[in-house]
Short mmCIF file of C-alpha atoms in Angstrom, two decimals:
data_model
loop_
_atom_site.label_atom_id
_atom_site.label_comp_id
_atom_site.label_asym_id
_atom_site.label_seq_id
_atom_site.Cartn_x
_atom_site.Cartn_y
_atom_site.Cartn_z
CA MET A 1 0.00 0.00 0.00
CA SER A 2 1.39 3.21 -0.93
CA ALA A 3 1.33 6.11 1.47
CA ARG A 4 -1.43 8.64 1.12
CA PRO A 5 -0.03 11.86 0.22
CA VAL A 6 -0.38 14.72 2.59
CA VAL A 7 -2.28 17.58 1.19
CA PRO A 8 -1.07 20.81 2.57
CA PHE A 9 -3.67 23.37 3.77
CA SER A 10 -4.14 26.35 1.85
CA GLY A 11 -4.58 29.71 3.43
CA ARG A 12 -8.27 29.68 2.78
CA SER A 13 -8.61 26.27 4.23
CA SER A 14 -6.73 27.33 7.29
CA LEU A 15 -9.03 30.26 7.75
CA ARG A 16 -12.03 28.04 7.55
CA LEU A 17 -10.57 25.67 10.00
CA GLY A 18 -9.86 28.47 12.44
CA VAL A 19 -13.30 29.83 12.12
CA LEU A 20 -14.74 26.38 12.67
CA LEU A 21 -12.60 25.83 15.70
CA LEU A 22 -13.46 29.28 16.97
CA ALA A 23 -17.15 28.58 16.51
CA LEU A 24 -16.85 25.33 18.26
CA GLY A 25 -14.99 26.95 21.16
CA ALA A 26 -17.41 29.83 21.36
CA GLY A 27 -20.41 27.52 21.32
CA GLY A 28 -19.00 25.44 24.17
CA ALA A 29 -18.28 28.54 26.23
CA ALA A 30 -21.75 29.93 25.57
CA GLN A 31 -23.31 26.66 26.53
CA ALA A 32 -21.22 26.55 29.73
CA GLN A 33 -22.16 30.14 30.48
CA LEU A 34 -25.85 29.29 29.97
CA PHE A 35 -25.67 26.45 32.42
CA ALA A 36 -23.91 28.69 34.97
CA ASP A 37 -26.62 31.40 34.68
CA ASN A 38 -29.42 28.86 35.26
CA ASP A 39 -27.78 27.56 38.41
CA ALA A 40 -27.26 31.07 39.67
CA ARG A 41 -30.87 32.00 38.98
CA LYS A 42 -32.04 28.84 40.68
CA ALA A 43 -29.76 29.53 43.65
CA ILE A 44 -31.00 33.09 43.80
CA ILE A 45 -34.61 31.90 43.63
CA ASP A 46 -33.93 29.36 46.37
CA LEU A 47 -32.16 31.99 48.44
CA ARG A 48 -34.97 34.44 47.93
CA ALA A 49 -37.49 31.77 48.88
CA ARG A 50 -35.51 31.04 51.97
CA LEU A 51 -35.26 34.73 52.74
CA ASP A 52 -38.97 35.13 52.21
CA GLN A 53 -39.62 32.14 54.43
CA ASN A 54 -37.24 33.47 57.03
CA ALA A 55 -38.94 36.86 56.83
CA GLU A 56 -42.30 35.17 57.19
CA ASN A 57 -41.02 33.15 60.07
CA LEU A 58 -39.58 36.32 61.60
CA ARG A 59 -42.87 38.14 61.17
CA ALA A 60 -44.72 35.17 62.67
CA SER A 61 -42.21 35.06 65.51
CA GLN A 62 -42.56 38.83 66.04
CA ALA A 63 -46.34 38.52 65.97
CA ALA A 64 -46.18 35.66 68.46
CA SER A 65 -43.79 37.67 70.58
CA GLU A 66 -46.11 40.65 70.39
CA ARG A 67 -49.07 38.51 71.39
CA LEU A 68 -47.02 37.01 74.19
CA ARG A 69 -45.92 40.49 75.26
CA THR A 70 -49.51 41.69 75.17
CA GLU A 71 -50.68 38.64 77.12
CA LEU A 72 -47.86 39.11 79.62
CA THR A 73 -48.70 42.81 79.92
CA ASP A 74 -52.38 41.97 80.49
CA LEU A 75 -51.39 39.28 82.96
CA VAL A 76 -49.13 41.70 84.82
CA LYS A 77 -51.90 44.29 84.89
CA GLN A 78 -54.36 41.65 86.09
CA LEU A 79 -51.91 40.54 88.76
CA GLN A 80 -51.41 44.15 89.78
CA ARG A 81 -55.16 44.63 90.05
CA SER A 82 -55.42 41.39 92.00
CA VAL A 83 -52.65 42.51 94.35
CA LEU A 84 -54.33 45.89 94.82
CA GLU A 85 -57.68 44.21 95.46
CA LEU A 86 -56.04 41.76 97.85
CA ASN A 87 -54.33 44.62 99.67
CA ALA A 88 -57.62 46.46 99.87
CA GLN A 89 -59.34 43.31 101.17
CA ASN A 90 -56.54 42.77 103.69
CA GLU A 91 -56.83 46.37 104.84
CA GLN A 92 -60.58 46.02 105.16
CA LEU A 93 -60.11 42.75 107.00
CA ARG A 94 -57.61 44.37 109.38
CA THR A 95 -60.06 47.19 109.97
CA GLU A 96 -62.89 44.75 110.60
CA LEU A 97 -60.69 42.67 112.90
CA ALA A 98 -59.67 45.78 114.81
CA THR A 99 -63.32 46.79 115.06
CA GLN A 100 -64.29 43.29 116.11
CA ARG A 101 -61.48 43.23 118.66
CA GLY A 102 -62.71 46.52 120.03
CA ASN A 103 -66.26 45.18 120.09
CA ASN A 104 -65.09 42.02 121.85
CA GLU A 105 -63.24 44.07 124.44
CA GLN A 106 -66.34 46.18 124.98
CA ILE A 107 -68.45 43.03 125.23
CA LEU A 108 -66.03 41.63 127.82
CA ARG A 109 -66.22 44.89 129.77
CA ASP A 110 -70.02 44.82 129.52
CA ILE A 111 -70.08 41.20 130.67
CA GLY A 112 -67.81 42.04 133.59
CA GLU A 113 -70.01 44.98 134.53
CA LEU A 114 -73.12 42.83 134.18
CA GLN A 115 -71.59 40.12 136.36
CA ARG A 116 -70.69 42.73 138.96
CA ARG A 117 -74.21 44.13 138.91
CA LEU A 118 -75.69 40.64 139.14
CA ALA A 119 -73.41 39.87 142.08
CA ASP A 120 -74.50 43.08 143.78
CA GLN A 121 -78.15 42.35 143.03
CA ASN A 122 -77.79 38.79 144.33
CA GLN A 123 -76.15 40.08 147.47
CA THR A 124 -78.89 42.66 147.93
CA LEU A 125 -81.52 40.01 147.25
CA ASP A 126 -79.90 37.65 149.74
CA GLN A 127 -79.89 40.40 152.33
CA ARG A 128 -83.54 41.14 151.66
CA LEU A 129 -84.40 37.45 151.81
CA ARG A 130 -82.53 37.10 155.06
CA LYS A 131 -84.56 39.99 156.40
CA LEU A 132 -87.74 38.26 155.32
CA GLU A 133 -86.70 34.87 156.62
CA PRO A 134 -87.21 34.14 160.32
CA GLN A 135 -84.05 34.61 162.36
CA ARG A 136 -83.10 32.71 165.47
CA VAL A 137 -83.34 34.94 168.52
CA GLY A 138 -82.14 34.38 172.07
CA LEU A 139 -84.06 36.29 174.78
CA ASP A 140 -84.59 35.78 178.49
CA GLY A 141 -82.99 32.34 178.32
CA ARG A 142 -85.22 31.26 175.43
CA GLU A 143 -84.48 30.73 171.73
CA PHE A 144 -87.08 31.09 169.03
CA LEU A 145 -87.53 32.17 165.40
CA ALA A 146 -88.69 35.70 164.71
CA GLN A 147 -89.31 37.82 161.65
CA THR A 148 -87.14 40.86 161.17
CA SER A 149 -90.18 43.07 161.66
CA GLU A 150 -90.89 41.42 165.02
CA THR A 151 -87.41 42.13 166.31
CA ARG A 152 -87.52 45.68 165.02
CA ASP A 153 -90.90 46.47 166.60
CA TYR A 154 -89.90 44.86 169.89
CA ASN A 155 -86.66 46.86 170.10
CA ASP A 156 -88.44 50.08 169.15
CA ALA A 157 -90.96 49.59 171.97
CA LEU A 158 -88.20 48.93 174.53
CA THR A 159 -86.36 52.04 173.34
CA LEU A 160 -89.45 54.10 174.20
CA LEU A 161 -89.65 52.43 177.60
CA ARG A 162 -85.98 53.15 178.39
CA GLN A 163 -86.55 56.76 177.41
CA GLY A 164 -89.30 56.95 180.08
CA ASP A 165 -92.06 57.48 177.53
CA PHE A 166 -94.45 55.04 179.25
CA VAL A 167 -97.49 56.09 177.24
CA ALA A 168 -95.84 55.50 173.86
CA ALA A 169 -94.12 52.35 175.12
CA ALA A 170 -97.40 50.87 176.41
CA SER A 171 -99.11 51.70 173.11
CA ALA A 172 -96.28 50.09 171.10
CA LEU A 173 -96.24 46.96 173.25
CA LYS A 174 -100.03 46.52 173.01
CA ALA A 175 -99.78 46.95 169.22
CA PHE A 176 -97.07 44.28 169.16
CA GLN A 177 -99.37 41.82 170.97
CA SER A 178 -102.07 42.42 168.39
CA ARG A 179 -99.72 42.19 165.42
CA TYR A 180 -97.76 39.11 166.55
CA PRO A 181 -100.05 37.03 168.80
CA ASP A 182 -97.84 33.92 168.42
CA SER A 183 -94.47 35.65 168.70
CA GLY A 184 -91.67 34.23 170.79
CA TYR A 185 -91.31 37.75 172.19
CA LEU A 186 -94.85 37.67 173.60
CA ASN A 187 -94.15 36.86 177.28
CA SER A 188 -91.27 39.33 177.40
CA VAL A 189 -93.66 41.89 175.90
CA ARG A 190 -96.17 41.12 178.67
CA TYR A 191 -93.50 41.74 181.30
CA TRP A 192 -92.42 45.08 179.80
CA LEU A 193 -96.01 46.13 179.16
CA GLY A 194 -96.69 45.58 182.86
CA ASN A 195 -93.75 47.87 183.65
CA ALA A 196 -94.99 50.54 181.21
CA LEU A 197 -98.49 50.44 182.74
CA TYR A 198 -96.98 50.59 186.21
CA GLY A 199 -95.10 53.72 185.06
CA LYS A 200 -98.43 55.14 183.91
CA ARG A 201 -99.94 54.22 187.33
CA GLU A 202 -102.37 51.87 185.62
CA TYR A 203 -101.87 49.25 188.32
CA ALA A 204 -104.80 47.04 187.46
CA GLY A 205 -103.67 46.75 183.85
CA ALA A 206 -100.11 46.13 184.98
CA ILE A 207 -101.26 43.31 187.30
CA GLU A 208 -103.20 41.74 184.44
CA SER A 209 -100.16 41.80 182.15
CA PHE A 210 -97.78 40.38 184.80
CA ARG A 211 -100.25 37.64 185.72
CA ALA A 212 -100.63 36.70 182.04
CA LEU A 213 -96.89 36.03 181.88
CA VAL A 214 -96.86 33.85 185.03
CA LEU A 215 -99.97 31.98 183.92
CA THR A 216 -98.86 31.15 180.36
CA GLN A 217 -95.20 30.45 181.15
CA PRO A 218 -94.53 29.93 184.86
CA ASP A 219 -90.96 28.79 184.19
CA HIS A 220 -90.11 32.02 182.40
CA PRO A 221 -86.97 33.63 183.88
CA ARG A 222 -88.93 36.83 184.57
CA ALA A 223 -91.88 35.09 186.22
CA PRO A 224 -90.56 35.71 189.80
CA GLU A 225 -90.01 39.38 189.00
CA ALA A 226 -93.50 39.56 187.53
CA LEU A 227 -95.00 38.27 190.80
CA LEU A 228 -92.95 40.77 192.80
CA ALA A 229 -94.24 43.53 190.45
CA VAL A 230 -97.81 42.32 191.03
CA ALA A 231 -97.32 42.66 194.79
CA ASN A 232 -95.96 46.18 194.30
CA CYS A 233 -99.01 47.13 192.25
CA GLN A 234 -101.28 45.72 194.97
CA ILE A 235 -99.42 47.74 197.58
CA GLU A 236 -99.90 50.87 195.46
CA LEU A 237 -103.60 50.00 195.37
CA LYS A 238 -103.56 49.74 199.21
CA ASP A 239 -104.44 46.03 199.00
CA ASN A 240 -101.83 44.76 201.46
CA LYS A 241 -103.66 41.49 202.03
CA ALA A 242 -103.50 40.63 198.36
CA ALA A 243 -99.90 41.80 198.28
CA ARG A 244 -98.95 39.45 201.14
CA ALA A 245 -100.65 36.55 199.36
CA THR A 246 -98.72 37.32 196.17
CA LEU A 247 -95.44 37.57 198.06
CA ASP A 248 -96.10 34.23 199.78
CA GLU A 249 -96.83 32.72 196.34
CA LEU A 250 -93.52 34.08 195.08
CA VAL A 251 -91.53 32.67 197.99
CA ARG A 252 -93.17 29.25 197.70
CA GLY A 253 -92.94 29.06 193.91
CA TYR A 254 -89.47 30.47 193.39
CA PRO A 255 -87.69 30.18 196.73
CA LYS A 256 -84.16 30.52 195.34
CA SER A 257 -84.79 33.54 193.16
CA GLU A 258 -83.60 37.04 193.92
CA ALA A 259 -87.21 38.15 193.73
CA ALA A 260 -88.05 35.70 196.57
CA THR A 261 -85.33 37.27 198.72
CA ALA A 262 -86.85 40.69 198.11
CA ALA A 263 -90.31 39.26 198.83
CA ARG A 264 -89.21 37.98 202.23
CA GLU A 265 -87.86 41.37 203.17
CA ARG A 266 -91.08 42.97 201.99
CA LEU A 267 -93.18 40.53 204.01
CA SER A 268 -91.27 41.39 207.16
CA THR A 269 -92.20 45.04 206.82
CA LEU A 270 -95.64 44.69 205.26
CA LYS A 271 -98.52 45.00 207.75
#
């Protein structure tokens, strides 16, 4: 096989070849540039989308933050109002407690005052009841129960007698007999009434009163004195015979009494 001869390029052919190569190189570069622009646009679009999403997320986050801030502000305001209301309620409660404490103290003072008054009233009532209740009395060797009024009237009558007011004393003693017919003072009243009538020179009445004592209670401590007083009244009436009989009765009935001693002396001088 014979070698193929090499055909040398002509100038025109070389130009064509250069243009072709240049076209081919330019087309490849343009195509590469086209691909690069598409990627950039896509990247930019993606970046913009991400930016938009981030902006949206930021706005959403800001809105949520704003809502949260608003809610927190409202909550703080509500808590402040609650604290103010609670403080006001506490202050009102303290005021009410102070008022109640003052009321309680006043109530305690009122109760104490009431208890004191009740104690005083009970004491006064007890004293009045004791005055109304019969009291044990000891008189002329005898003990008995007597109303307060009995003791008072008896003492008042004796006071008149000691003062020498025989008229008033006799009247008071007679009134006592009518007012207290069953009194334990009765025989003592008879004795002192006899003395008051003797002071008034009402000898017959005095004898009657003395005799009533001896008759109703012959063992009375004043019975011997009553008989001696009867004899004195009889002597004042100029009835010596009756007086001697009374003195004999005294000596026989109460021989050891002081009145019997006086009766014996009187008998020795009485005619």
